[in-house]
Coordinates of C-alpha atoms and ligand atoms in Angstrom, one line a residue:
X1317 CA 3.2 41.3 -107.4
X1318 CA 6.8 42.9 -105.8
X1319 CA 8.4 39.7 -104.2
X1320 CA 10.8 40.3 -102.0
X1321 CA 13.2 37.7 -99.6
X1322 CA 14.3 39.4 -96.2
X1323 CA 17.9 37.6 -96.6
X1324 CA 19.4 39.0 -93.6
X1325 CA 16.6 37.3 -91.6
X1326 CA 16.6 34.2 -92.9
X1327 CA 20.0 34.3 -92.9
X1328 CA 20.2 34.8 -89.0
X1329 CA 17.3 32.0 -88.6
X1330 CA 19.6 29.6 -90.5
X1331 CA 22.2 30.3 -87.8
X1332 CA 20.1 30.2 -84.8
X1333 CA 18.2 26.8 -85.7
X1334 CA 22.2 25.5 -86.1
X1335 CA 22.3 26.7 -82.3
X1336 CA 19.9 23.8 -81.5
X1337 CA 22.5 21.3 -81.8
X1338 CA 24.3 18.3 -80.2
X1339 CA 27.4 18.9 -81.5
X1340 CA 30.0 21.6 -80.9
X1341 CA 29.3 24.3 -83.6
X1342 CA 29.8 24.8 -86.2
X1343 CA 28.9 21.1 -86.5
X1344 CA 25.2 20.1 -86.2
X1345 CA 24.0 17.0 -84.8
X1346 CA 20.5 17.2 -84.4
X1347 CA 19.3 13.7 -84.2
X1348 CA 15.2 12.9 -84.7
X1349 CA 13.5 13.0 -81.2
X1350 CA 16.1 14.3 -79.3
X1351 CA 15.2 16.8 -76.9
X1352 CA 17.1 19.4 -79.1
X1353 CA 15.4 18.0 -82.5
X1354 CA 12.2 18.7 -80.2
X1355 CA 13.3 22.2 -78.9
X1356 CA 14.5 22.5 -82.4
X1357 CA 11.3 21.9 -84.3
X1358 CA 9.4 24.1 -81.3
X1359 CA 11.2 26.9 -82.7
X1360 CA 10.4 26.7 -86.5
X1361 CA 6.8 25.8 -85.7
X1362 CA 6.4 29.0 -83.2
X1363 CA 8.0 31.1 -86.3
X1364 CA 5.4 29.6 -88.4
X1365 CA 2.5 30.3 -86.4
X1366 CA 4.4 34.3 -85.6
X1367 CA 2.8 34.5 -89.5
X1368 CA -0.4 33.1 -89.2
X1369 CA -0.3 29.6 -90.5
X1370 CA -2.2 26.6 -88.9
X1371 CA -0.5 23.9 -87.6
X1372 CA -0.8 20.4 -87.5
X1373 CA 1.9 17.2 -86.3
X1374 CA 0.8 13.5 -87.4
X1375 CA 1.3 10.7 -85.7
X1376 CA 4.6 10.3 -87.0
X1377 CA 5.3 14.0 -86.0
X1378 CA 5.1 15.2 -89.5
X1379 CA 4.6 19.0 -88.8
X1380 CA 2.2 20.9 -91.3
X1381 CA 1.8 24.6 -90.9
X1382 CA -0.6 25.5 -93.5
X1383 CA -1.8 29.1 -95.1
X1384 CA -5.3 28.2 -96.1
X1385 CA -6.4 28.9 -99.4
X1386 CA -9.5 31.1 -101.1
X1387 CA -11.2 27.6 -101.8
X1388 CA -10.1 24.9 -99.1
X1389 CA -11.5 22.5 -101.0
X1390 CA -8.6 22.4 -103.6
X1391 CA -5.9 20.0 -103.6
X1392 CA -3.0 21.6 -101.4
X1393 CA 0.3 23.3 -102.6
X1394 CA 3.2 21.5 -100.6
X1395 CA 6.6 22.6 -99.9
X1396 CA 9.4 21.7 -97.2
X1397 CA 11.8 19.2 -96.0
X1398 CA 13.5 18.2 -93.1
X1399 CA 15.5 20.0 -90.1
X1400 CA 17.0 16.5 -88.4
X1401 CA 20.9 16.6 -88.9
X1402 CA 23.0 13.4 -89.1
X1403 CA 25.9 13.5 -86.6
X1404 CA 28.5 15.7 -87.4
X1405 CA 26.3 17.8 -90.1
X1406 CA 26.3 21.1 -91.4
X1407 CA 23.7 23.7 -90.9
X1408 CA 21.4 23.9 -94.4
X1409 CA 20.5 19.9 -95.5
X1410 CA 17.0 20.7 -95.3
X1411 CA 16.7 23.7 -92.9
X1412 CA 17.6 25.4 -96.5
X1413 CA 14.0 23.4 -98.0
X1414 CA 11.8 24.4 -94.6
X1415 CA 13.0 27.7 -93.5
X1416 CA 13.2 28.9 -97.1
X1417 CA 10.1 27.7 -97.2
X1418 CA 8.7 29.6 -94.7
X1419 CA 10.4 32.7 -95.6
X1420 CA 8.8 31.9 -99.2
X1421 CA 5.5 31.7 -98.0
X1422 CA 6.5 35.1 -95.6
X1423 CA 7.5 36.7 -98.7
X1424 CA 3.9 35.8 -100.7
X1425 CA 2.1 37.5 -97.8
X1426 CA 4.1 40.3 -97.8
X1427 CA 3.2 41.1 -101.4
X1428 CA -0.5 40.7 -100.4
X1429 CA -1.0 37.7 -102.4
X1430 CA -3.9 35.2 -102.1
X1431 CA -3.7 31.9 -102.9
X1432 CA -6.8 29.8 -104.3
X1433 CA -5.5 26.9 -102.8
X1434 CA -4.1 26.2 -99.8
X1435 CA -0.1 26.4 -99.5
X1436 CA 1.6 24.0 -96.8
X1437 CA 4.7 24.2 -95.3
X1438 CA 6.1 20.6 -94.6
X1439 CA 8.6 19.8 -91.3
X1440 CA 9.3 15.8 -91.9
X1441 CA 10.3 13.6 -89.4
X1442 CA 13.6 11.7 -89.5
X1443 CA 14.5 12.0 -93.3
X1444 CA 18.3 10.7 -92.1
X1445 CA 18.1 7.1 -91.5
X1446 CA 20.4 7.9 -88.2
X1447 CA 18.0 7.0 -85.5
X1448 CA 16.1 4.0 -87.4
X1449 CA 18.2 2.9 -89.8
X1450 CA 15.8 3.9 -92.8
X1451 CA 16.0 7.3 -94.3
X1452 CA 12.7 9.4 -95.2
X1453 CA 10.3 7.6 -92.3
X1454 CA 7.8 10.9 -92.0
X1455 CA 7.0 10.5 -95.7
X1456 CA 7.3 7.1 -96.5
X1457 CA 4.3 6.8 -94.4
X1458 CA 2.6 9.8 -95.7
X1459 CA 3.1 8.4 -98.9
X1460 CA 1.8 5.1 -97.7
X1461 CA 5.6 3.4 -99.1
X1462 CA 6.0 2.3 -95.9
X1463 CA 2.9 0.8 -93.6
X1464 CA 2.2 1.9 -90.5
X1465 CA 3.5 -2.3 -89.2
X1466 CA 6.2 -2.0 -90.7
X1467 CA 7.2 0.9 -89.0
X1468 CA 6.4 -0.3 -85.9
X1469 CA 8.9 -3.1 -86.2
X1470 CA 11.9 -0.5 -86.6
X1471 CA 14.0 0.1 -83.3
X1472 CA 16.5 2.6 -82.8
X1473 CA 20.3 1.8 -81.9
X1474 CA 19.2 1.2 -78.4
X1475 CA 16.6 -0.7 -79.1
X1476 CA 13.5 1.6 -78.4
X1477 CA 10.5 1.4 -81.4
X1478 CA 9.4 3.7 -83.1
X1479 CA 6.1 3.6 -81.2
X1480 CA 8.1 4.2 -77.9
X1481 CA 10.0 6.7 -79.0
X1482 CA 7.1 8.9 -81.0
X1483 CA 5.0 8.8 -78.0
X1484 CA 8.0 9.5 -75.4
X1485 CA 7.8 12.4 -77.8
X1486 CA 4.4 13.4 -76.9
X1487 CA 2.9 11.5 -80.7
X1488 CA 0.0 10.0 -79.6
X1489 CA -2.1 9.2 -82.5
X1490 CA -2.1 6.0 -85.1
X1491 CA 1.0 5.8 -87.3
X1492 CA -2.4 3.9 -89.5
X1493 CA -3.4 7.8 -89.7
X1494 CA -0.4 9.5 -91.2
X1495 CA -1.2 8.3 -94.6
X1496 CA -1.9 10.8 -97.0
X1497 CA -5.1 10.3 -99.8
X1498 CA -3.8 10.7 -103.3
X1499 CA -4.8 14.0 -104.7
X1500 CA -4.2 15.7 -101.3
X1501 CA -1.6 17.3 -102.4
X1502 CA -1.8 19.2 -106.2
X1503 CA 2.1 19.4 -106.1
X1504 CA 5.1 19.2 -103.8
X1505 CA 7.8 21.3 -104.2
X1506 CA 11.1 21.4 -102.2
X1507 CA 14.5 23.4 -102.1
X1508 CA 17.7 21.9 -101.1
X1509 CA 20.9 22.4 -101.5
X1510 CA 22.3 20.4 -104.3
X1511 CA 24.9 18.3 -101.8
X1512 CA 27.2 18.0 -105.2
X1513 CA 29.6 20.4 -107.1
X1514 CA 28.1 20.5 -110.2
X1515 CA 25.9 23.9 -109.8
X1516 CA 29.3 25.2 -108.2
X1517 CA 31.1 24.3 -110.8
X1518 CA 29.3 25.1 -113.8
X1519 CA 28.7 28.9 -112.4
X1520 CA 24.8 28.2 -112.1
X1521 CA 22.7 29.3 -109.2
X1522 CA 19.8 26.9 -109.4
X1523 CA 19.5 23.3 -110.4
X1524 CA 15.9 22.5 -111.7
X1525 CA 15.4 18.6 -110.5
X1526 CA 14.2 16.1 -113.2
X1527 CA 14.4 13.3 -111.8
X1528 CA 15.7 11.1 -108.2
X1529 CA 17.9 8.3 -108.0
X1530 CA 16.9 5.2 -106.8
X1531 CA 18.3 4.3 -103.2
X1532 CA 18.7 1.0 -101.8
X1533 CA 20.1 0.0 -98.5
X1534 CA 21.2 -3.8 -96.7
X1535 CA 22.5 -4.7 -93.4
X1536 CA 24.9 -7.5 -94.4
X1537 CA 26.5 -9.7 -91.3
X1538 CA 29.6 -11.9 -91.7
X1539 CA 30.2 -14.4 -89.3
X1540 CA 33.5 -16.0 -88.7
X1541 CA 35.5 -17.5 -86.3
X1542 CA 37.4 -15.3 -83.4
X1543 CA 40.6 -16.3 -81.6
X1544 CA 43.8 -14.9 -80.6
X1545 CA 45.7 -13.0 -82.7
X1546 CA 48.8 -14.8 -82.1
X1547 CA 47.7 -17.9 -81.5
X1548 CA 45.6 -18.5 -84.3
X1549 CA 47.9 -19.8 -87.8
X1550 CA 46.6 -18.1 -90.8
X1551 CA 45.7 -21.4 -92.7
X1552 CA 43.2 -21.9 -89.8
X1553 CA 41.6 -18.5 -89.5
X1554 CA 38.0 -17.5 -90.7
X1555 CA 38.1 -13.6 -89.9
X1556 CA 34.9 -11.6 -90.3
X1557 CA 36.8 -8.4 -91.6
X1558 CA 38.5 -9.7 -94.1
X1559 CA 35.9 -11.8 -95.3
X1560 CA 33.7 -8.2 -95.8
X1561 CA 36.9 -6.5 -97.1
X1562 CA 36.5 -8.8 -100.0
X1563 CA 32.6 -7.9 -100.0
X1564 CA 33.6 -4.3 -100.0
X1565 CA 35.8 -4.3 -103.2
X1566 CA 33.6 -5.9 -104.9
X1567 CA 31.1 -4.1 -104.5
X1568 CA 32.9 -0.8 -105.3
X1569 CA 34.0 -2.6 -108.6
X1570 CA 30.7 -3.3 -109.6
X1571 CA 29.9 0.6 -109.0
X1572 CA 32.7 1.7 -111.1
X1573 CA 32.6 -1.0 -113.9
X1574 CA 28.4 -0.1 -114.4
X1575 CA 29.2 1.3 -117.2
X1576 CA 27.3 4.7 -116.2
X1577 CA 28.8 7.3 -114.0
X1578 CA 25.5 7.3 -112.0
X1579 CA 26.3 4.3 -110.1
X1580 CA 27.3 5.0 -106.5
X1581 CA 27.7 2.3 -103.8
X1582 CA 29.2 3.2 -100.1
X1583 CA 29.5 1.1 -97.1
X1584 CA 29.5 3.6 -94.2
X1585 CA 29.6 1.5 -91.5
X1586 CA 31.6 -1.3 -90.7
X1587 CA 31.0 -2.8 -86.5
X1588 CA 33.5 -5.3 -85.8
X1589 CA 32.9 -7.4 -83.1
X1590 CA 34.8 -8.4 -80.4
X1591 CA 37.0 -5.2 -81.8
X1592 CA 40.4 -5.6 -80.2
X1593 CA 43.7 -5.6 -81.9
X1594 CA 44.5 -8.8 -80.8
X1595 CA 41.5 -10.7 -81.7
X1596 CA 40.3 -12.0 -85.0
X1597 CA 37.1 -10.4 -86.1
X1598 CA 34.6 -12.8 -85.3
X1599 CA 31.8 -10.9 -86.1
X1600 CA 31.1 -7.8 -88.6
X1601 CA 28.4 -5.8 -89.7
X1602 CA 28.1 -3.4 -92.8
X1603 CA 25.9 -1.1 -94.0
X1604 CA 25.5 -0.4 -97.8
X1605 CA 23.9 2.2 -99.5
X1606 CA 23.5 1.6 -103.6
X1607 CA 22.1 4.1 -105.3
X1608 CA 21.3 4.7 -109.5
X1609 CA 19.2 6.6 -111.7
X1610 CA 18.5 3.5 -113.5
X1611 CA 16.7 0.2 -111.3
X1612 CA 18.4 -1.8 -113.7
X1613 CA 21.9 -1.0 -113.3
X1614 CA 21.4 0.0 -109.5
X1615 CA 19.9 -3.6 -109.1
X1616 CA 22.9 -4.7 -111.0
X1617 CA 25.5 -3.6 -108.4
X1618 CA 23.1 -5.2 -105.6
X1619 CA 23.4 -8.6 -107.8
X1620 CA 27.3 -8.5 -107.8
X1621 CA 27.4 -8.1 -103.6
X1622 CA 24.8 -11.2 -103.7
X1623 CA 27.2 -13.1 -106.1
X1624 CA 29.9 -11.8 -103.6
X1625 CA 28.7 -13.3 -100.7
X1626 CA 28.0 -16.4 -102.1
X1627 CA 31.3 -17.2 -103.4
X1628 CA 33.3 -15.3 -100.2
X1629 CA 31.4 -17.4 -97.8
X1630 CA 31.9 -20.8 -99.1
X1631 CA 35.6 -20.0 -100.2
X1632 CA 36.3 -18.5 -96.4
X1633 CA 33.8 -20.6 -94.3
X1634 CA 32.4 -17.8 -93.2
X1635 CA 28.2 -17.2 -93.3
X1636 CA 26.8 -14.1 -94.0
X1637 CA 23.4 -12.6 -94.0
X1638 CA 22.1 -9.9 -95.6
X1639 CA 18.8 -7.9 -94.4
X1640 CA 17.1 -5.5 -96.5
X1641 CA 16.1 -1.9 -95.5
X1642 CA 15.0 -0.5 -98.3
X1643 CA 15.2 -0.9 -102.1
X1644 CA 13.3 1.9 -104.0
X1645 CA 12.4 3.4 -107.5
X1646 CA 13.6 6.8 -109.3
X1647 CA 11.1 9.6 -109.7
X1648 CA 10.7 11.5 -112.6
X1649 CA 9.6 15.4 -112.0
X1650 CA 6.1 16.5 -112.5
X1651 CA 6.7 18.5 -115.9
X1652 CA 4.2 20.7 -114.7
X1653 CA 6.0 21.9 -111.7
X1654 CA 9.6 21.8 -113.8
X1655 CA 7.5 24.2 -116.2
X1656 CA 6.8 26.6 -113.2
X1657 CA 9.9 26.0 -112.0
X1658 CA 11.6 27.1 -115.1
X1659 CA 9.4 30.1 -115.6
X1660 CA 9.9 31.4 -112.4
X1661 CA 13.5 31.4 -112.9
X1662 CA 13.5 32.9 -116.5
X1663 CA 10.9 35.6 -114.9
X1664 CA 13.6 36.6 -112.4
X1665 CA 16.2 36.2 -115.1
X1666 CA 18.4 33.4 -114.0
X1667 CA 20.0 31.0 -115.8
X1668 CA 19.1 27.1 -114.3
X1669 CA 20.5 23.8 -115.3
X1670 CA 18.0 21.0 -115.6
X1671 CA 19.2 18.1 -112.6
X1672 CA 19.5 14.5 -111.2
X1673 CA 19.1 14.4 -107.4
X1674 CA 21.7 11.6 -106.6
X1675 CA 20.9 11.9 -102.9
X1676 CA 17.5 11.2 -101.9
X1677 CA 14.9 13.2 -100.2
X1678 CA 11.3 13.5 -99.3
X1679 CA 10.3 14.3 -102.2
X1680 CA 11.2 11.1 -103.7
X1681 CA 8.1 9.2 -101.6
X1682 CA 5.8 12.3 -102.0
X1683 CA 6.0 11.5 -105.6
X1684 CA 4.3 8.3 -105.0
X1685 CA 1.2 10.6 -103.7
X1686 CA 1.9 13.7 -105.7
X1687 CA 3.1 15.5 -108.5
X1688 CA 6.8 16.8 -107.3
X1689 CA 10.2 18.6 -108.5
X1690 CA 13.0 20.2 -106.4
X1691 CA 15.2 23.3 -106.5
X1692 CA 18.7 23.3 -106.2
X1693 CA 20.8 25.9 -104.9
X1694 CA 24.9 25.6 -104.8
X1695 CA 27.1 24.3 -101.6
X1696 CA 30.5 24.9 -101.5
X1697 CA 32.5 22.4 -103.1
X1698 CA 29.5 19.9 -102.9
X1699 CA 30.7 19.4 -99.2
X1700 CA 27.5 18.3 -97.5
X1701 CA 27.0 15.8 -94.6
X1702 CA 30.0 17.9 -92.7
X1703 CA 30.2 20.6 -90.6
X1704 CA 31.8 23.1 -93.2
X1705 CA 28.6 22.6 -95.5
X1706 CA 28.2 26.1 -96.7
X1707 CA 25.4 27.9 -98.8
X1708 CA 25.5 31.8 -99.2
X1709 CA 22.9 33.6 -98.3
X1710 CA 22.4 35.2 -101.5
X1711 CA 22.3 31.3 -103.2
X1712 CA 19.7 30.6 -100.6
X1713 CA 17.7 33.7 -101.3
X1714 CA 17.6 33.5 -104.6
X1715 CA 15.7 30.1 -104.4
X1716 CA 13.9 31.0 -102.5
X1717 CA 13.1 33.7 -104.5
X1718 CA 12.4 31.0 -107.1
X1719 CA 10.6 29.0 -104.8
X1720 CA 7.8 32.0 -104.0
X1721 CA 7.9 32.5 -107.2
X1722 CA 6.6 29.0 -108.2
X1723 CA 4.2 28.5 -104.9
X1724 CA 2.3 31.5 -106.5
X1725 CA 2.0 29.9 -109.9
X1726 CA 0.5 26.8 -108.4
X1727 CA -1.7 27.9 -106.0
X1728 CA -2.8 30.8 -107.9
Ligands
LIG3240 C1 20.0 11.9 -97.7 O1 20.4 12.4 -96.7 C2 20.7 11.0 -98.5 O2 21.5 10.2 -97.9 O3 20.6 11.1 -99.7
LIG3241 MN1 21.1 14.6 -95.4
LIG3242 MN1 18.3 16.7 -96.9

């Protein structure tokens, strides 16, 4: 079999999906349920059925465009990712994973291969936590990680739920039916771009992923006293901020002193309330993010912001609150998959460099349901989550080259 990646195309498909876009190129903001994440995802799926595959959208709004197999009753070959953009994004977090993936599946049909089982193209809905506060909603209730009431507790920043928002979207079906059987799927496979500089650095075109940090995420509120800013003696003042100041150092201390260089802990957003200069915080709220290869050490860090509040709230009479998003495992590879994955590079004769996946992705819950592993290709200078993101088009090819590649070994 002769595979061969049209890389001009897929190049120019890259750039017109960034057209769909709330943001002034060449950032991408391409928020989930938007009107342009709709016209956005219109788009892909119209290029998907252009080849012939079948599609399908969940409850959720989960796309699946499948190319049915020889024997439909075999578990399903999965591959895909996400197209929502966090504000201010670049173009290939994820687009890289589903239109790669199409051109992948584009490329196997070109060759005039058949696959025994079925190969599925995978669109997820709202891997960014922008809208709901929760990254990965599509497949944590594919994967069952999250239930369908919990979901339908989640509002977005205006207050809409989920269930409002899915069926302004046109969703009309049971978030209780999005939940995939285990064994559905006989492996999931996705591309990304790495979003780090190792691959860059190192001079290798493709990372073969081994295993997904664990993510964990709180809402923590600190409330304190407001007043004037003049008015207001310093021996008297509870202030919010710098009450979670001392919650933020802490908690980046914790990251650094972990002892492994794995441990990563942000706070990304910080809403002070009232917010005027001359007004002591009364009111703030953070978001943190956590994240470690290891539960132990990741859980570690989350102990030392517990400790933290504790002892910041009774020593500056403040109260603070911390809420929960999420909080979940690692995932190891399926060493099946790595061993395609592998092959399929040494087949095409380049070099790979086995990988941790620091950010997270849907194929972190789809390993709850299914075999998985992921592909890395190089970004420029790691830069992701930014408008000047950047993957060449010969980088993307080649996994997706890879990526063919290793669909045809599985569903072979
Ligand atoms: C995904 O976008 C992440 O934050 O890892
Ligand atoms: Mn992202
Ligand atoms: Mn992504």
């Amino acid at each position: 079999m002769k595979l061969a990646i049209e890389q001009e195309r897929l190049a120019s498909e890259i750039e017109t999906l960034a057209a769909f876009s709330d943001a002034e190129a060449p950032a991408v903001t391409r928020v989930v349920f938007t009107p342009t994440d709709r016209k956005a995802r219109a788009w892909v799926k119209d290029r998907c059925t252009d080849v012939g595959l079948v599609i399908r959208d969940d409850a959720i709004g989960n796309t699946f465009a499948r190319w049915p197999g020889s024997d439909p009753s075999l578990p399903i070959v999965g591959t895909g990712s996400h197209i929502d953009a966090i504000p201010n994004a670049g173009k290939y977090d994820g687009v890289v994973g589903v239109l790669g993936g199409l051109e992948a599946m584009r490329a196997l049909q070109r060759a005039g291969f058949h696959p025994r089982h079925s190969i599925e193209l995978l669109i997820f809905t709202s891997e960014e936590p922008t809208r709901f506060g929760i990254g990965c909603l599509g497949s944590r209730l594919l994967s069952g990680t999250l239930s369908a009431d919990a979901a339908r507790k989640l509002t977005d920043n205006d207050g809409a739920s989920v269930d409002e928002v899915r069926r302004n979207a046109g969703l009309t079906g049971e978030l209780e039916q999005v939940k995939l059987p285990t064994g559905y799927y006989k492996a999931f496979v996705e591309l990304h771009i790495e979003q780090g500089p190792i691959l860059e650095r190192e001079h290798l075109p493709l990372g073969v992923v081994e295993r997904i940090a664990a993510p964990a995420s709180l809402r923590v509120t600190v409330e304190g006293a407001g007043g004037h800013a003049g008015g207001v003696l310093m021996p008297d003042r509870r202030d919010a901020l710098c009450a979670a100041a001392e919650l933020i150092l802490v908690l980046e201390q914790a990251a650094r002193t972990s002892g492994a260089i794995d441990t990563v802990a942000t706070v990304g957003i910080c809403e002070v309330f009232p917010g005027a200069v001359n007004s002591i915080p009364a009111r703030v709220r953070l978001s943190v993010d956590i994240r470690d290869t290891s539960l132990a050490r990741r859980d570690g860090a989350v102990r030392a912001l517990e400790e933290a509040c504790r002892t910041v709230s009774s020593k500056r009479q403040v109260t603070i609150h911390s809420e929960w998003l999420n909080a979940d495992a690692p995932a190891e590879s399926g060493s099946a998959i790595v061993a395609a994955l592998r092959q399929a590079c040494e087949k095409h004769g380049f070099k790979f460099l086995p990988m941790t996946s620091r950010a997270y992705h849907d194929s972190l819950f789809m390993s709850r349901i299914a075999p998985v592993a992921m592909l890395f290709i190089p970004c420029h200078n790691g830069y992701s989550h930014r408008p000047d993101e950047y993957a060449s088009p010969d980088d993307i090819a080649r996994g997706t080259l890879v990526l063919a590649e290793t669909l045809s070994m599985l569903a072979e």
